[in-house]
Amino acid sequence: MKKFEYMEKHGYEQLVFFHDKTTGLKGITCIHNTTLGPALGGTRLWDYENEDDATLDVLRLARGMTYKAAAAGLNLGGGKTVLIGKADEVKSEAYFRALGRYVQTLNGRYITAEDVNTATKDMDFVNMETDHVVGLPGKSGNPSPATAFGAFNGIKAALKEKYGDDDISKRTYAVQGAGQTGDFLIGYLLEEGAKKVYFTEINENHIEKIKEKYPSVEFVKPDDIYSLDVDVFAPCALGAVINDKTIKQLKAPIVAGTANNVLEDEDKHGMALYDKGVLYAPDFVINAGGLINVFHETKGYEKNAAYRDIARIYDRLLDIFKLSRENKTHTQQAAKLFAKQRIETINQMRANYVKR
Ligand code: NAD
């Protein structure tokens, strides 16, 4: 892999490889851009096939974090760490403390957190060696309710854009996936008097849990969720659910949920939704609630302040929808433009010398 070529093309700042012989720790930290602040991104532990796969993954994920943080209005840059290994074989106190020591060497340019195959309790070990870690037990807690609260506000913004009013109670919803975020999202929708909520799931326990918790919510089979005649389709399960096949089936005029990488092909399917008149709330903007929540740990966590910030996803999405209209481009593209503009503007604003 031509690393420098790739870094130059996409404007990366730093790529750090580290290895600790005692614990078997083998990892890569990538810092994409720190214009707005320290790079924040979780640590993913994965049994990658080879080093190039791991490198490409960390590069791609770190860049995504730059746009996510910028669009969320946070003073954070984008970064990520991947660790190469089998989770059930490598994890130990010493392993995560070794990681903490490498995070510390970056001296606050990078802040880590949990991600796939790492947990808050692992971050406690990281925290023994560095202060540059968030998502610790007893602080901002489980990000899922915060993510769902952000998506709920994002749905309201989409209603406002589409219908001119954001009254949740006038509309109908189809939620795909009732796991951690989907469950909370259904709760928020019902609390505001949603006219009708449908959901789909593949996990029997989750189906039963939702039916018991919210008796008014109607279950539909996984394949039937796309063609429901509802106002909002809320993807809260997998990625790539908007693709050539499902776009044809889709009846909802709004797609807005918590899932990551909703569009199978960002440009192709972003544009296809736009052409069909379906309003898409870009995934990395509408699902930033968890990131905003955890960011608040860096300034001493206070739930009300964090949730006030998360609710501002509403205003950000309205700005992005406007940008999409003005530029006649799909909303995913507009969201990237929005993030890039913020980074550039703040960068230029800081160009003059000010003594502190
Ligand atoms: P989760 O695993 O708790 O829930 C996902 C649910 O979807 C599960 O219950 C699963 O059984 C169900 N599911 C899987 N395939 C399905 C299918 N084909 N049809 C219907 N249901 C299906 O995950 P989560 O934490 O709720 O995250 C959901 C999505 O949101 C993911 O894409 C995740 O990356 C994204 N996300 C989550 C957070 C967070 O704070 N948890 C933050 C940002 C983004």
Coordinates of C-alpha atoms and ligand atoms in Angstrom, one line a residue:
M1 CA 0.0 0.0 0.0
K2 CA 1.3 3.4 -0.9
K3 CA 0.7 5.1 2.4
F4 CA 2.2 8.5 1.8
E5 CA 0.4 8.8 -1.5
Y6 CA -2.9 8.0 0.2
M7 CA -2.2 10.4 3.1
E8 CA -1.4 13.2 0.7
K9 CA -4.5 12.6 -1.4
H10 CA -6.8 12.8 1.6
G11 CA -4.9 15.3 3.8
Y12 CA -3.8 13.0 6.7
E13 CA -1.5 14.3 9.4
Q14 CA -0.1 11.3 11.1
L15 CA 0.0 7.5 11.1
V16 CA 1.6 5.7 14.0
F17 CA 2.5 2.0 14.2
F18 CA 3.2 0.6 17.6
H19 CA 4.1 -2.8 19.1
D20 CA 4.6 -4.1 22.6
K21 CA 6.4 -7.4 22.8
T22 CA 5.4 -8.3 26.4
T23 CA 1.7 -8.1 25.8
G24 CA 1.5 -8.8 22.0
L25 CA -0.1 -5.4 21.4
K26 CA 0.1 -4.5 17.7
G27 CA -1.7 -1.4 16.6
I28 CA -2.0 1.6 14.4
T29 CA -3.3 5.1 15.4
C30 CA -4.3 7.5 12.7
I31 CA -4.8 11.2 13.1
H32 CA -6.5 12.6 10.1
N33 CA -7.1 16.3 10.9
T34 CA -6.7 18.4 14.1
T35 CA -7.7 21.8 12.8
L36 CA -10.7 22.0 15.2
G37 CA -9.1 20.2 18.1
P38 CA -7.6 16.9 19.3
A39 CA -8.5 13.9 17.2
L40 CA -11.0 11.7 18.9
G41 CA -11.9 8.2 17.8
G42 CA -12.4 4.8 19.4
T43 CA -10.1 1.8 19.5
R44 CA -11.2 -1.1 17.3
L45 CA -9.8 -4.6 18.0
W46 CA -10.1 -6.9 14.9
D47 CA -8.4 -10.0 13.5
Y48 CA -7.4 -8.3 10.2
E49 CA -6.3 -10.6 7.4
N50 CA -3.2 -8.5 6.8
E51 CA -1.5 -5.2 7.7
D52 CA -2.8 -3.3 4.6
D53 CA -6.4 -4.1 5.5
A54 CA -5.8 -2.8 9.0
T55 CA -4.1 0.3 7.7
L56 CA -6.8 1.1 5.2
D57 CA -9.5 0.6 7.8
V58 CA -7.8 3.0 10.3
L59 CA -7.2 5.6 7.6
R60 CA -10.8 5.4 6.4
L61 CA -12.4 5.5 9.9
A62 CA -10.2 8.4 11.1
R63 CA -11.2 10.5 8.1
G64 CA -14.9 9.7 8.8
M65 CA -14.4 10.9 12.4
T66 CA -13.1 14.3 11.1
Y67 CA -16.3 15.0 9.2
K68 CA -18.5 13.6 12.0
A69 CA -17.0 15.8 14.7
A70 CA -16.9 18.9 12.4
A71 CA -20.6 18.5 11.4
A72 CA -21.5 17.9 15.0
G73 CA -20.1 21.4 15.8
L74 CA -17.5 19.9 18.1
N75 CA -14.0 21.3 18.6
L76 CA -12.5 17.9 17.8
G77 CA -10.5 16.4 15.0
G78 CA -10.7 12.9 13.5
G79 CA -8.7 9.9 14.6
K80 CA -8.9 6.2 15.2
T81 CA -6.9 3.3 16.5
V82 CA -7.0 -0.3 15.3
L83 CA -5.5 -3.2 17.1
I84 CA -4.6 -6.3 15.2
G85 CA -5.5 -9.5 17.1
K86 CA -8.1 -12.0 18.2
A87 CA -10.2 -10.4 21.0
D88 CA -10.6 -13.6 23.0
E89 CA -6.8 -14.2 23.0
V90 CA -5.1 -10.8 23.5
K91 CA -7.3 -8.8 25.9
S92 CA -5.7 -8.2 29.4
E93 CA -5.0 -5.5 31.8
A94 CA -1.4 -5.2 30.6
Y95 CA -2.5 -5.1 27.0
F96 CA -4.7 -2.1 27.5
R97 CA -2.3 -0.4 29.8
A98 CA 0.3 -0.8 27.0
L99 CA -2.1 0.9 24.6
G100 CA -2.6 3.7 27.1
R101 CA 1.1 4.3 27.2
Y102 CA 1.2 4.7 23.4
V103 CA -1.9 7.0 23.5
Q104 CA 0.1 9.1 26.1
T105 CA 3.0 9.5 23.7
L106 CA 0.7 11.5 21.4
N107 CA 0.4 14.0 24.2
G108 CA -3.2 14.9 23.8
R109 CA -3.3 15.1 20.0
Y110 CA -5.4 12.0 20.1
I111 CA -8.2 10.9 22.5
T112 CA -9.3 7.3 22.5
A113 CA -12.5 5.5 23.5
E114 CA -14.2 2.1 23.2
D115 CA -15.2 0.7 19.8
V116 CA -15.8 -2.7 18.2
N117 CA -14.4 -5.5 20.6
T118 CA -13.3 -3.0 23.2
A119 CA -15.4 -2.0 26.2
T120 CA -15.6 0.7 28.8
K121 CA -13.9 -1.5 31.4
D122 CA -10.9 -1.9 29.0
M123 CA -10.7 1.9 28.9
D124 CA -10.3 1.9 32.7
F125 CA -7.0 0.1 32.1
V126 CA -6.1 2.6 29.3
N127 CA -6.8 5.4 31.8
M128 CA -4.2 4.0 34.2
E129 CA -1.6 5.2 31.8
T130 CA -3.1 8.2 30.1
D131 CA -5.8 10.9 30.7
H132 CA -6.5 11.0 27.0
V133 CA -9.4 8.5 27.0
V134 CA -13.2 9.0 27.3
G135 CA -16.2 6.7 27.6
L136 CA -15.1 5.6 31.0
P137 CA -17.3 3.7 33.4
G138 CA -19.4 6.0 35.6
K139 CA -19.0 9.0 33.3
S140 CA -21.1 9.6 30.2
G141 CA -22.3 6.0 30.2
N142 CA -23.9 4.0 27.4
P143 CA -23.9 6.1 24.2
S144 CA -27.0 4.5 22.7
P145 CA -29.7 6.6 24.4
A146 CA -27.8 9.7 23.4
T147 CA -27.5 8.5 19.8
A148 CA -31.2 7.7 19.8
F149 CA -32.0 11.2 21.2
G150 CA -30.0 12.8 18.4
A151 CA -31.7 10.7 15.8
F152 CA -35.1 11.7 17.3
N153 CA -34.2 15.3 16.9
G154 CA -32.9 14.6 13.4
I155 CA -36.2 13.0 12.4
K156 CA -38.0 16.2 13.7
A157 CA -35.7 18.3 11.4
A158 CA -36.5 16.1 8.5
L159 CA -40.2 16.4 9.1
K160 CA -39.8 20.2 9.3
E161 CA -38.0 20.2 6.0
K162 CA -40.4 17.9 4.2
Y163 CA -43.7 19.1 5.6
G164 CA -43.0 22.5 7.1
D165 CA -43.8 21.3 10.6
D166 CA -42.0 19.0 13.0
D167 CA -45.0 17.5 14.9
I168 CA -44.1 13.9 15.6
S169 CA -47.7 13.0 16.4
K170 CA -49.0 13.7 12.9
R171 CA -46.7 11.1 11.3
T172 CA -46.0 7.4 10.9
Y173 CA -42.7 5.5 11.3
A174 CA -40.9 2.3 10.3
V175 CA -38.0 1.4 12.5
Q176 CA -35.5 -1.2 11.2
G177 CA -33.7 -2.9 14.1
A178 CA -34.8 -2.6 17.7
G179 CA -31.4 -3.1 19.4
Q180 CA -29.8 -0.6 21.7
T181 CA -30.6 2.6 19.6
G182 CA -33.8 1.4 17.9
D183 CA -35.4 0.6 21.2
F184 CA -34.7 4.1 22.7
L185 CA -35.8 5.7 19.4
I186 CA -39.2 3.9 19.5
G187 CA -39.5 5.2 23.1
Y188 CA -38.9 8.8 22.1
L189 CA -41.3 8.6 19.2
L190 CA -44.1 7.2 21.3
E191 CA -43.5 9.7 24.1
E192 CA -44.2 12.5 21.6
G193 CA -47.4 10.7 20.5
A194 CA -46.3 9.2 17.1
K195 CA -49.4 8.3 15.1
K196 CA -48.1 4.8 14.3
V197 CA -44.8 3.0 14.7
Y198 CA -43.9 -0.2 12.9
F199 CA -40.7 -2.1 13.6
T200 CA -38.7 -5.1 12.3
E201 CA -36.1 -7.3 13.9
I202 CA -34.4 -10.6 13.4
N203 CA -33.6 -11.3 17.0
E204 CA -36.5 -13.1 18.7
N205 CA -35.6 -11.8 22.2
H206 CA -35.7 -8.2 20.9
I207 CA -39.0 -8.8 19.1
E208 CA -40.6 -10.0 22.4
K209 CA -39.0 -7.2 24.4
I210 CA -40.4 -4.5 22.1
K211 CA -43.9 -6.1 21.9
E212 CA -44.0 -6.2 25.7
K213 CA -42.5 -2.8 26.3
Y214 CA -44.5 -0.9 23.6
P215 CA -47.8 -2.8 22.9
S216 CA -49.0 -0.3 20.3
V217 CA -46.0 -0.9 18.0
E218 CA -46.6 -3.3 15.2
F219 CA -44.1 -5.9 14.1
V220 CA -43.4 -6.5 10.3
K221 CA -41.2 -9.1 8.6
P222 CA -37.7 -7.8 7.7
D223 CA -38.3 -7.7 4.0
D224 CA -41.6 -5.8 4.4
I225 CA -40.2 -2.8 6.2
Y226 CA -39.1 -0.9 3.0
S227 CA -42.5 -0.8 1.3
L228 CA -44.5 0.4 4.2
D229 CA -46.6 3.5 3.5
V230 CA -45.1 5.6 6.3
D231 CA -43.6 9.1 6.6
V232 CA -40.2 8.0 8.0
F233 CA -38.1 4.9 7.4
A234 CA -35.6 4.8 10.3
P235 CA -32.6 2.4 9.7
C236 CA -31.2 1.4 13.1
A237 CA -29.6 -1.9 12.3
L238 CA -27.1 -2.6 9.5
G239 CA -25.3 -0.6 6.9
A240 CA -25.9 -0.6 3.1
V241 CA -29.7 -1.0 3.5
I242 CA -30.3 1.7 0.9
N243 CA -29.3 0.1 -2.4
D244 CA -30.5 -0.5 -5.9
K245 CA -33.1 -3.0 -4.7
T246 CA -34.5 -1.2 -1.7
I247 CA -34.8 2.2 -3.3
K248 CA -37.3 0.8 -5.7
Q249 CA -39.4 -0.6 -2.8
L250 CA -39.1 2.5 -0.6
K251 CA -42.4 4.5 -0.1
A252 CA -41.3 6.7 2.8
P253 CA -40.4 10.3 1.8
I254 CA -37.8 10.5 4.6
V255 CA -34.9 8.2 5.6
A256 CA -33.5 9.1 9.0
G257 CA -32.2 6.7 11.7
T258 CA -29.1 5.8 13.8
A259 CA -27.4 3.3 11.5
N260 CA -23.9 3.9 10.0
N261 CA -23.1 3.6 6.3
V262 CA -26.8 3.5 5.3
L263 CA -26.1 4.1 1.7
E264 CA -24.5 1.2 -0.1
D265 CA -22.8 3.6 -2.5
E266 CA -22.7 7.1 -1.1
D267 CA -22.8 9.0 -4.4
K268 CA -25.0 6.7 -6.4
H269 CA -27.6 6.0 -3.8
G270 CA -27.4 9.5 -2.2
M271 CA -28.3 10.9 -5.7
A272 CA -30.9 8.2 -6.3
L273 CA -32.8 9.2 -3.2
Y274 CA -32.4 12.9 -4.1
D275 CA -33.8 12.2 -7.6
K276 CA -36.7 10.3 -6.1
G277 CA -37.6 13.1 -3.8
V278 CA -36.7 11.2 -0.7
L279 CA -35.1 13.3 2.1
Y280 CA -32.1 11.5 3.6
A281 CA -30.7 12.6 6.9
P282 CA -26.9 11.9 6.5
D283 CA -25.9 9.1 8.8
F284 CA -22.8 10.7 10.3
V285 CA -24.7 13.8 11.2
I286 CA -27.9 12.3 12.6
N287 CA -26.1 9.6 14.6
A288 CA -23.6 11.9 16.3
G289 CA -25.4 11.9 19.6
G290 CA -23.1 9.3 21.2
L291 CA -20.0 11.2 20.1
I292 CA -21.4 14.5 21.4
N293 CA -22.2 12.8 24.7
V294 CA -18.8 11.3 25.1
F295 CA -17.1 14.6 24.1
H296 CA -18.7 16.2 27.1
E297 CA -16.4 14.0 29.3
T298 CA -13.5 16.2 28.2
K299 CA -15.1 19.2 30.0
G300 CA -16.5 17.4 33.0
Y301 CA -19.6 15.5 32.1
E302 CA -23.0 17.1 32.8
K303 CA -25.9 15.2 31.2
N304 CA -28.2 18.3 30.7
A305 CA -25.5 20.2 28.9
A306 CA -24.6 17.2 26.8
Y307 CA -28.3 16.6 25.8
R308 CA -28.7 20.3 25.0
D309 CA -25.8 19.9 22.5
I310 CA -27.2 16.7 21.1
A311 CA -30.6 18.4 20.4
R312 CA -28.7 20.9 18.1
I313 CA -28.5 18.1 15.5
Y314 CA -31.9 19.5 14.5
D315 CA -30.4 22.9 13.5
R316 CA -27.4 21.3 11.8
L317 CA -29.6 19.1 9.6
L318 CA -31.8 22.0 8.6
D319 CA -28.6 23.8 7.5
I320 CA -27.5 20.8 5.6
F321 CA -30.8 20.4 3.9
K322 CA -30.7 24.0 2.9
L323 CA -27.1 23.5 1.5
S324 CA -28.4 20.5 -0.5
R325 CA -31.2 22.6 -2.0
E326 CA -28.9 25.5 -2.8
N327 CA -26.3 23.3 -4.4
K328 CA -28.7 20.9 -6.0
T329 CA -26.8 18.1 -4.6
H330 CA -27.7 15.1 -2.4
T331 CA -27.7 15.5 1.4
Q332 CA -24.7 13.2 2.1
Q333 CA -22.6 15.4 -0.2
A334 CA -24.0 18.5 1.3
A335 CA -23.1 17.2 4.8
K336 CA -19.5 16.7 3.8
L337 CA -19.5 20.2 2.3
F338 CA -20.9 21.6 5.5
A339 CA -18.2 19.8 7.6
K340 CA -15.4 20.9 5.2
Q341 CA -16.6 24.5 5.3
R342 CA -16.6 24.6 9.0
I343 CA -13.0 23.3 9.2
E344 CA -11.9 25.8 6.6
T345 CA -13.7 28.7 8.1
I346 CA -12.3 28.1 11.6
N347 CA -8.9 27.5 10.2
Q348 CA -9.0 30.9 8.4
M349 CA -10.5 32.7 11.4
R350 CA -7.5 31.6 13.4
A351 CA -4.9 32.8 10.9
N352 CA -4.3 36.1 12.7
Y353 CA -1.9 36.3 15.7
V354 CA -3.6 36.6 19.1
K355 CA -1.6 36.6 22.3
R356 CA -3.0 34.4 25.1
Ligands
NAD1 P1 -27.6 -3.2 18.1 O1 -26.7 -4.3 17.7 O2 -27.8 -3.0 19.6 O3 -29.0 -3.3 17.4 C1 -29.1 -3.6 16.0 C2 -30.4 -4.5 15.9 O4 -30.7 -4.7 14.6 C3 -30.2 -5.8 16.6 O5 -31.3 -6.0 17.5 C4 -30.3 -6.8 15.4 O6 -30.9 -8.0 15.7 C5 -31.1 -6.0 14.4 N1 -31.0 -6.4 13.0 C6 -29.9 -6.9 12.4 N2 -30.1 -7.1 11.1 C7 -31.4 -6.9 10.9 C8 -32.3 -6.9 9.8 N3 -31.9 -7.4 8.6 N4 -33.6 -6.5 10.0 C9 -34.0 -6.1 11.1 N5 -33.2 -6.0 12.2 C10 -32.0 -6.4 12.1 O7 -26.9 -1.9 17.5 P2 -27.1 -0.4 17.9 O8 -26.1 0.0 18.9 O9 -28.5 -0.1 18.1 O10 -26.6 0.3 16.5 C11 -27.4 0.2 15.4 C12 -26.8 1.0 14.2 O11 -26.5 2.3 14.7 C13 -25.4 0.4 13.8 O12 -25.3 0.7 12.4 C14 -24.4 1.3 14.6 O13 -23.2 1.3 13.9 C15 -25.1 2.6 14.5 N6 -24.7 3.5 15.6 C16 -24.9 3.2 16.9 C17 -24.4 4.1 17.9 C18 -24.7 3.7 19.3 O14 -24.5 4.7 20.2 N7 -25.0 2.5 19.7 C19 -23.8 5.3 17.5 C20 -23.7 5.6 16.2 C21 -24.1 4.7 15.2

